[in-house]
Coordinates of N, CA and C in Angstrom, one line a residue:
M6 N -43.7 -53.3 27.6 CA -43.6 -54.0 26.3 C -43.5 -53.9 25.1
Q7 N -44.1 -52.6 24.7 CA -44.1 -51.9 23.2 C -42.6 -51.1 23.4
K8 N -41.7 -50.9 23.9 CA -40.5 -50.4 24.3 C -39.6 -51.4 24.0
L9 N -40.0 -52.5 24.9 CA -38.9 -53.7 24.1 C -39.0 -54.2 22.8
L10 N -40.3 -54.2 22.2 CA -40.6 -54.5 21.0 C -39.7 -54.0 19.9
T11 N -40.1 -52.4 20.3 CA -39.2 -51.4 19.5 C -37.9 -51.6 19.7
L12 N -37.3 -51.7 20.6 CA -35.8 -52.2 20.9 C -35.2 -53.2 19.8
L13 N -36.0 -54.2 20.0 CA -35.8 -55.9 19.3 C -35.7 -55.1 17.8
I14 N -36.7 -54.6 17.5 CA -36.9 -54.3 15.8 C -35.5 -53.5 15.6
V15 N -35.2 -52.5 16.4 CA -34.1 -51.7 16.0 C -32.8 -52.4 16.0
A16 N -32.7 -53.5 16.9 CA -31.3 -54.0 17.0 C -31.1 -55.2 15.8
L17 N -32.6 -55.7 15.5 CA -32.4 -56.8 14.4 C -32.3 -56.0 13.0
A18 N -32.6 -54.7 13.0 CA -32.5 -53.9 11.9 C -30.9 -53.7 11.7
T19 N -30.2 -53.2 12.8 CA -28.8 -52.6 13.0 C -27.9 -54.1 12.7
L20 N -28.4 -55.5 12.9 CA -27.5 -56.4 12.8 C -27.7 -56.7 11.2
L21 N -29.1 -56.9 10.9 CA -28.9 -57.2 9.2 C -28.7 -56.4 8.1
A22 N -28.3 -54.8 9.1 CA -27.6 -54.0 7.7 C -26.5 -54.3 7.1
G23 N -25.4 -55.5 8.5 CA -24.3 -55.9 7.7 C -24.4 -57.1 6.4
C24 N -25.9 -57.3 5.9 CA -25.9 -58.1 5.2 C -26.2 -57.7 3.8
A25 N -25.9 -56.5 3.6 CA -25.8 -55.7 2.4 C -24.5 -55.8 1.7
A26 N -24.4 -55.8 0.4 CA -23.3 -55.7 0.0 C -23.0 -54.3 -0.8
S27 N -21.7 -53.8 -0.4 CA -21.6 -52.4 -1.1 C -20.8 -52.7 -2.4
V28 N -20.8 -52.1 -3.3 CA -19.9 -52.0 -4.7 C -18.9 -51.2 -4.6
Q29 N -17.9 -51.4 -4.8 CA -16.7 -50.2 -5.0 C -16.5 -50.3 -6.3
R30 N -16.3 -48.9 -7.1 CA -15.9 -48.4 -8.3 C -14.5 -48.2 -8.5
P31 N -13.5 -48.8 -8.4 CA -11.9 -48.4 -8.5 C -11.8 -47.4 -9.6
G32 N -11.4 -46.2 -9.5 CA -11.1 -45.8 -10.9 C -11.8 -44.4 -10.9
G33 N -13.0 -44.4 -10.1 CA -13.8 -43.4 -10.0 C -15.2 -43.5 -11.1
A34 N -15.6 -42.6 -11.4 CA -16.8 -42.2 -12.6 C -16.3 -42.6 -13.8
D35 N -17.1 -43.3 -14.6 CA -16.7 -43.6 -16.0 C -17.8 -42.9 -16.7
A36 N -17.8 -42.5 -18.3 CA -18.5 -41.6 -18.9 C -19.8 -43.0 -19.1
A37 N -20.8 -42.1 -19.1 CA -22.0 -43.1 -19.7 C -21.6 -44.2 -20.6
L38 N -22.5 -45.4 -20.5 CA -22.7 -46.5 -21.5 C -23.0 -45.8 -22.7
K39 N -22.7 -46.3 -24.3 CA -23.1 -45.5 -25.2 C -23.7 -46.5 -26.1
V40 N -24.8 -47.0 -25.7 CA -25.6 -48.3 -25.9 C -27.4 -48.0 -26.8
S41 N -27.3 -48.3 -27.9 CA -28.6 -47.9 -28.4 C -29.8 -48.4 -27.7
P42 N -30.9 -47.7 -27.6 CA -32.1 -48.4 -26.9 C -32.3 -49.6 -27.2
A43 N -32.3 -50.0 -28.5 CA -32.6 -51.4 -29.0 C -31.7 -52.5 -28.1
A44 N -30.4 -52.1 -28.1 CA -29.5 -53.3 -27.6 C -29.6 -53.1 -26.2
T45 N -30.3 -52.1 -25.3 CA -30.1 -52.3 -23.8 C -31.4 -53.3 -23.3
R46 N -32.5 -53.4 -24.2 CA -33.7 -54.4 -24.0 C -33.1 -56.0 -23.8
R47 N -32.2 -56.4 -24.3 CA -31.9 -57.7 -24.0 C -30.5 -57.4 -23.4
V48 N -30.0 -58.4 -22.4 CA -29.0 -58.5 -21.9 C -28.4 -60.2 -21.8
A49 N -26.8 -60.0 -22.3 CA -26.3 -61.7 -22.6 C -25.1 -61.0 -21.6
L50 N -24.4 -62.3 -20.8 CA -23.6 -62.5 -19.7 C -22.6 -63.6 -20.1
Y51 N -21.0 -63.2 -20.0 CA -20.4 -64.3 -20.0 C -19.5 -63.9 -18.9
V52 N -18.7 -65.2 -18.4 CA -18.1 -65.0 -16.9 C -16.7 -65.8 -17.4
Q53 N -15.6 -65.0 -17.6 CA -14.4 -65.8 -17.7 C -13.4 -65.3 -16.4
P54 N -12.4 -66.6 -16.2 CA -11.3 -66.2 -15.5 C -9.9 -65.7 -15.9
S55 N -9.6 -64.8 -15.1 CA -8.2 -64.4 -15.1 C -7.2 -64.4 -14.1
P56 N -6.5 -65.3 -14.1 CA -5.7 -66.3 -14.9 C -6.7 -67.4 -15.1
A57 N -6.6 -68.1 -16.3 CA -7.0 -69.4 -16.8 C -7.2 -70.4 -15.6
S58 N -6.1 -70.3 -14.7 CA -5.9 -71.7 -14.2 C -6.9 -71.3 -12.7
M59 N -7.7 -70.3 -12.7 CA -8.7 -70.0 -11.5 C -10.0 -71.1 -11.9
Q60 N -10.3 -71.8 -13.3 CA -10.9 -72.2 -13.5 C -11.2 -73.8 -12.9
K61 N -9.8 -74.2 -12.4 CA -9.6 -75.2 -11.6 C -9.9 -75.2 -10.1
S62 N -10.0 -74.2 -9.7 CA -10.6 -74.2 -8.3 C -11.8 -74.7 -8.3
A63 N -11.9 -75.3 -6.9 CA -13.1 -76.5 -6.4 C -14.7 -75.7 -6.8
D64 N -14.3 -74.4 -6.2 CA -15.7 -73.1 -6.5 C -16.3 -72.8 -7.7
W65 N -15.0 -72.6 -8.5 CA -15.5 -72.1 -9.8 C -16.9 -72.1 -10.2
E66 N -17.3 -73.2 -10.4 CA -18.7 -73.6 -11.2 C -19.8 -72.9 -10.4
L67 N -19.6 -73.0 -8.9 CA -20.5 -72.6 -8.2 C -20.5 -71.0 -8.1
F68 N -19.5 -70.6 -8.2 CA -19.3 -69.0 -8.6 C -20.1 -68.5 -10.0
R69 N -19.4 -69.3 -10.8 CA -20.4 -68.7 -12.4 C -22.0 -69.1 -12.0
T70 N -22.2 -69.9 -11.5 CA -23.8 -70.2 -11.3 C -24.0 -68.9 -10.4
E71 N -23.2 -68.3 -9.7 CA -23.9 -67.1 -8.9 C -24.1 -66.0 -9.7
W72 N -23.2 -66.1 -10.4 CA -23.4 -64.7 -11.7 C -24.4 -65.4 -12.5
R73 N -24.9 -66.1 -12.9 CA -26.0 -66.8 -13.8 C -27.3 -66.4 -13.2
S74 N -27.3 -66.7 -11.9 CA -28.7 -66.7 -11.3 C -28.6 -65.1 -10.9
A75 N -27.8 -64.6 -10.4 CA -27.7 -62.9 -10.0 C -28.3 -62.2 -11.3
M76 N -27.6 -62.5 -12.3 CA -28.0 -61.6 -13.5 C -29.5 -61.7 -14.1
A77 N -29.9 -63.3 -13.9 CA -30.6 -63.6 -14.2 C -32.0 -62.6 -13.3
A78 N -31.7 -62.8 -12.4 CA -32.6 -62.0 -11.3 C -32.7 -60.4 -11.8
A79 N -31.3 -59.8 -11.9 CA -31.5 -58.4 -11.8 C -32.2 -58.1 -13.3
A80 N -31.6 -58.7 -14.2 CA -32.1 -58.6 -15.8 C -33.9 -58.4 -15.3
G81 N -34.2 -59.8 -14.8 CA -35.8 -59.9 -15.2 C -36.5 -58.8 -14.1
A82 N -35.8 -58.4 -13.0 CA -36.5 -57.2 -12.4 C -36.4 -55.8 -13.1
A83 N -35.6 -56.0 -14.1 CA -36.0 -54.7 -14.9 C -36.6 -55.0 -16.3
G84 N -37.0 -56.2 -16.4 CA -37.8 -56.4 -17.3 C -37.3 -56.5 -18.9
K85 N -35.9 -57.2 -18.7 CA -35.3 -57.5 -19.5 C -34.6 -59.2 -20.1
P86 N -35.1 -59.5 -20.7 CA -34.3 -60.9 -21.3 C -33.1 -61.3 -21.2
F87 N -32.7 -62.3 -20.8 CA -31.3 -62.4 -20.4 C -30.9 -63.9 -21.0
T88 N -29.6 -63.7 -21.3 CA -28.9 -65.1 -21.8 C -27.7 -65.2 -21.4
Y89 N -27.3 -66.4 -20.7 CA -25.9 -66.5 -20.1 C -25.1 -67.4 -21.2
Y90 N -24.1 -66.9 -21.5 CA -23.4 -68.2 -22.1 C -21.9 -68.5 -21.4
D91 N -21.8 -69.9 -21.7 CA -20.6 -70.9 -21.1 C -19.6 -70.6 -21.5
V92 N -19.6 -70.2 -23.1 CA -18.2 -70.0 -24.1 C -18.4 -68.3 -24.2
E93 N -17.2 -67.7 -24.7 CA -17.7 -66.2 -25.2 C -18.2 -66.5 -26.6
P94 N -19.3 -65.8 -26.9 CA -20.2 -65.7 -28.1 C -19.4 -65.4 -29.1
S95 N -19.4 -65.8 -30.4 CA -18.8 -65.5 -31.4 C -19.5 -64.9 -32.4
G96 N -21.1 -64.8 -32.2 CA -21.8 -64.0 -33.1 C -23.3 -63.8 -32.8
A97 N -24.1 -62.8 -33.0 CA -25.5 -62.9 -32.3 C -26.2 -62.2 -33.5
T98 N -27.4 -62.3 -33.7 CA -28.4 -61.6 -34.7 C -29.4 -60.4 -34.3
E99 N -29.3 -60.6 -32.9 CA -30.3 -60.1 -32.3 C -29.6 -58.9 -31.6
P100 N -30.2 -57.2 -31.7 CA -29.7 -56.4 -30.7 C -29.8 -57.0 -29.6
A101 N -28.7 -56.6 -28.6 CA -28.6 -56.7 -27.1 C -27.2 -56.2 -26.7
T102 N -26.9 -56.1 -25.3 CA -25.7 -55.8 -24.6 C -25.1 -57.0 -24.1
L103 N -23.9 -57.1 -24.3 CA -23.3 -58.5 -24.0 C -22.1 -57.9 -23.0
I104 N -22.4 -58.2 -21.9 CA -21.1 -58.1 -20.5 C -20.4 -59.2 -20.3
V105 N -19.1 -58.9 -20.9 CA -18.0 -59.7 -20.1 C -17.3 -59.5 -19.5
V106 N -17.6 -60.6 -18.0 CA -16.7 -60.0 -16.8 C -15.7 -61.0 -16.8
T107 N -14.6 -60.4 -16.7 CA -13.3 -61.1 -16.4 C -13.3 -60.8 -14.9
I108 N -13.1 -62.3 -13.9 CA -12.6 -62.3 -12.9 C -11.3 -62.2 -12.6
N109 N -10.7 -60.9 -11.9 CA -9.5 -61.1 -11.6 C -8.9 -61.9 -10.3
D110 N -9.7 -61.8 -9.2 CA -10.1 -62.4 -7.9 C -10.9 -62.7 -7.3
Y111 N -11.0 -63.6 -6.7 CA -12.4 -63.6 -5.6 C -11.9 -65.0 -4.6
R112 N -13.2 -64.5 -3.7 CA -13.0 -65.6 -2.4 C -14.5 -66.1 -2.3
Y113 N -14.6 -67.0 -2.6 CA -16.1 -68.0 -2.5 C -16.5 -68.3 -1.1
I114 N -17.4 -67.4 -0.6 CA -18.0 -67.9 0.7 C -19.4 -68.1 0.5
S115 N -19.7 -69.4 1.1 CA -21.2 -69.7 0.9 C -21.8 -69.5 1.8
P116 N -23.1 -69.5 1.6 CA -24.1 -69.0 3.1 C -23.9 -70.3 4.2
G117 N -23.8 -71.4 3.6 CA -23.8 -72.4 4.8 C -22.4 -72.5 5.6
A118 N -21.0 -72.1 5.0 CA -19.9 -71.7 5.5 C -20.2 -70.7 6.3
R119 N -20.7 -69.5 6.0 CA -20.9 -68.2 6.7 C -21.5 -68.4 8.1
Y120 N -23.2 -69.1 7.9 CA -23.7 -69.2 9.1 C -22.8 -70.2 9.8
G121 N -22.4 -71.4 9.4 CA -21.9 -72.5 10.2 C -20.6 -72.2 11.1
L122 N -19.6 -71.4 10.3 CA -18.2 -71.0 11.0 C -18.3 -69.6 11.1
G123 N -19.1 -68.7 11.1 CA -19.1 -67.2 11.0 C -17.4 -66.8 10.7
I124 N -17.0 -66.0 11.9 CA -15.8 -65.2 11.4 C -14.5 -66.2 11.0
L125 N -14.5 -67.6 11.0 CA -13.7 -68.4 10.7 C -13.3 -68.5 9.5
T126 N -14.4 -68.4 8.7 CA -14.7 -68.3 7.4 C -13.9 -67.3 6.2
G127 N -13.6 -65.9 7.2 CA -12.6 -65.1 6.7 C -13.5 -64.1 6.0
N128 N -13.1 -63.5 4.7 CA -13.8 -62.5 3.8 C -13.7 -62.9 2.4
A129 N -15.1 -62.9 2.0 CA -15.4 -62.8 0.7 C -15.1 -61.5 -0.1
Y130 N -14.8 -61.7 -1.1 CA -14.3 -60.5 -1.9 C -14.8 -61.0 -3.5
I131 N -15.0 -60.1 -4.4 CA -14.7 -60.0 -5.8 C -13.8 -59.0 -6.5
D132 N -12.8 -59.1 -7.2 CA -12.3 -58.3 -8.2 C -12.7 -58.6 -9.3
A133 N -13.6 -57.8 -10.1 CA -13.8 -58.2 -11.7 C -13.7 -57.1 -12.5
D134 N -13.3 -56.9 -13.6 CA -13.5 -56.2 -14.9 C -14.8 -56.5 -15.5
A135 N -15.2 -55.3 -16.1 CA -16.6 -55.8 -17.2 C -16.5 -55.1 -18.4
R136 N -16.6 -55.8 -19.7 CA -16.4 -55.1 -20.9 C -17.9 -54.8 -21.1
F137 N -18.6 -54.1 -22.1 CA -20.0 -53.7 -22.3 C -20.1 -53.9 -23.8
Y138 N -20.7 -54.6 -24.5 CA -20.4 -54.8 -25.9 C -21.9 -54.7 -26.5
E139 N -22.2 -53.5 -27.4 CA -23.3 -53.7 -28.2 C -23.4 -55.0 -29.4
L140 N -24.4 -55.7 -29.1 CA -24.7 -56.9 -30.4 C -25.4 -56.4 -31.4
P141 N -25.8 -56.9 -32.3 CA -25.0 -57.7 -33.1 C -23.5 -57.4 -33.7
Q142 N -23.4 -56.0 -33.5 CA -22.0 -55.7 -34.5 C -20.9 -55.7 -33.4
R143 N -21.0 -56.1 -32.2 CA -19.8 -56.4 -31.1 C -19.1 -55.5 -31.0
Q144 N -19.9 -54.1 -30.9 CA -18.8 -52.8 -30.6 C -18.6 -52.4 -29.2
Q145 N -17.5 -52.5 -28.6 CA -17.5 -51.9 -27.2 C -18.1 -50.9 -27.1
V146 N -18.9 -50.7 -26.1 CA -19.6 -49.5 -25.7 C -19.0 -49.0 -24.2
G147 N -18.0 -49.5 -23.5 CA -17.8 -49.1 -22.3 C -16.8 -50.1 -21.4
A148 N -16.2 -50.1 -20.4 CA -15.7 -51.1 -19.7 C -15.7 -50.3 -18.3
R149 N -15.9 -51.3 -17.0 CA -16.1 -50.8 -15.5 C -14.9 -52.0 -14.7
K150 N -14.7 -51.3 -13.7 CA -14.4 -52.2 -12.7 C -15.1 -52.1 -11.8
Y151 N -15.3 -53.5 -10.9 CA -16.0 -53.8 -9.8 C -15.2 -54.2 -8.8
A152 N -15.4 -54.0 -7.4 CA -15.0 -54.9 -6.2 C -15.7 -54.6 -5.3
T153 N -16.0 -55.9 -4.6 CA -16.5 -55.9 -3.2 C -15.7 -56.7 -2.2
T154 N -16.3 -56.3 -1.1 CA -15.5 -57.2 0.2 C -16.1 -57.4 1.2
S155 N -16.1 -58.1 1.9 CA -17.0 -58.4 3.2 C -16.2 -58.3 4.6
T156 N -16.4 -58.2 5.7 CA -15.7 -58.5 6.9 C -16.1 -59.6 7.6
A157 N -14.8 -60.2 8.3 CA -15.4 -61.5 8.8 C -16.1 -61.0 10.3
W158 N -15.7 -60.0 11.0 CA -16.2 -59.0 11.9 C -17.7 -59.0 12.2
Q159 N -18.3 -58.8 11.1 CA -19.7 -59.0 11.0 C -20.5 -60.3 11.3
G160 N -19.2 -61.5 11.4 CA -20.1 -62.9 11.7 C -21.1 -63.4 10.7
V161 N -22.1 -63.6 11.0 CA -23.0 -64.4 10.0 C -23.7 -63.5 9.4
F162 N -23.6 -62.2 9.8 CA -24.2 -60.9 8.8 C -23.5 -60.4 7.8
S163 N -22.2 -60.7 7.7 CA -21.5 -60.1 6.5 C -22.0 -60.9 5.5
A164 N -21.6 -59.9 4.5 CA -22.3 -60.2 3.1 C -21.2 -61.4 2.5
M165 N -22.3 -62.3 2.0 CA -21.3 -63.6 1.3 C -21.4 -63.5 0.1
T166 N -20.5 -64.0 -0.8 CA -20.3 -64.1 -2.3 C -21.7 -63.8 -2.9
E167 N -22.7 -64.6 -2.6 CA -24.1 -64.9 -3.2 C -24.5 -63.0 -3.1
K168 N -24.5 -62.3 -1.9 CA -25.0 -60.8 -1.7 C -24.2 -60.1 -2.8
Q169 N -22.6 -60.3 -2.7 CA -22.0 -59.3 -3.4 C -22.3 -59.4 -5.0
V170 N -22.1 -61.0 -5.9 CA -22.5 -60.9 -6.8 C -24.2 -60.2 -7.4
Q171 N -25.1 -60.4 -6.6 CA -26.5 -59.7 -6.7 C -26.2 -58.0 -6.6
A172 N -25.1 -57.6 -5.8 CA -24.9 -56.4 -5.9 C -24.2 -55.9 -7.1
I173 N -23.4 -56.3 -7.5 CA -22.7 -56.3 -8.8 C -23.6 -56.0 -10.0
T174 N -24.1 -57.3 -10.1 CA -25.3 -57.5 -11.2 C -26.5 -56.5 -11.5
T175 N -26.9 -55.9 -10.3 CA -27.9 -54.9 -10.0 C -27.0 -53.6 -10.6
E176 N -25.8 -53.3 -10.2 CA -25.3 -52.3 -10.7 C -25.1 -52.2 -12.2
M177 N -24.7 -53.0 -12.6 CA -24.6 -53.1 -14.1 C -25.6 -52.8 -14.7
I178 N -26.7 -53.4 -14.7 CA -27.9 -53.4 -15.0 C -28.4 -52.1 -14.9
K179 N -28.5 -51.3 -13.9 CA -28.6 -49.5 -13.6 C -28.2 -48.8 -14.2
E180 N -26.6 -49.2 -14.8 CA -25.6 -48.7 -15.5 C -26.1 -48.6 -17.1
L181 N -26.5 -49.5 -17.4 CA -27.4 -50.0 -18.7 C -28.7 -48.9 -18.8
D182 N -29.1 -48.9 -17.9 CA -30.6 -48.3 -18.1 C -30.4 -46.6 -17.6
A183 N -29.2 -46.4 -17.3 CA -28.6 -45.0 -17.0 C -28.2 -44.2 -18.3
R184 N -27.6 -44.9 -19.1 CA -27.2 -44.7 -20.6 C -27.7 -43.1 -21.2

């Protein structure tokens, strides 16, 4: 009985390993972000499409909501206040780090679609560029490229868009803290 239980736990852990999303950084290692300590205490995020026609996609607002939720969780876990902007901010009065994410391409796969249709949903992916600005003077302090993808062959355990956005936002916060 003990061996069967151990085998089941190992099998479950192996299956769930596919749930994690890994972030690729095309272009290799970048120089550390040059952000003042005061600006790293607060995080602001603006997500924009490229091209603008992406906004007409039926899942664009769901996708932006994933970014808002994921960054709120990542910033909160790091003890940083978080602000999300629906439009690119024109001015700020407090020190913060503004991250402007430009979505070059994505494929939104919801948990419901993945669990309901498995491999038939295809692959979720994100290709995004991020520019980091120190506020209030809005001085660019760095830029990064982020990419994630899933494989439909992992079935319902493949990383969906939600997990991919969480992985990217967690990576962004780590970069701020590593400055």
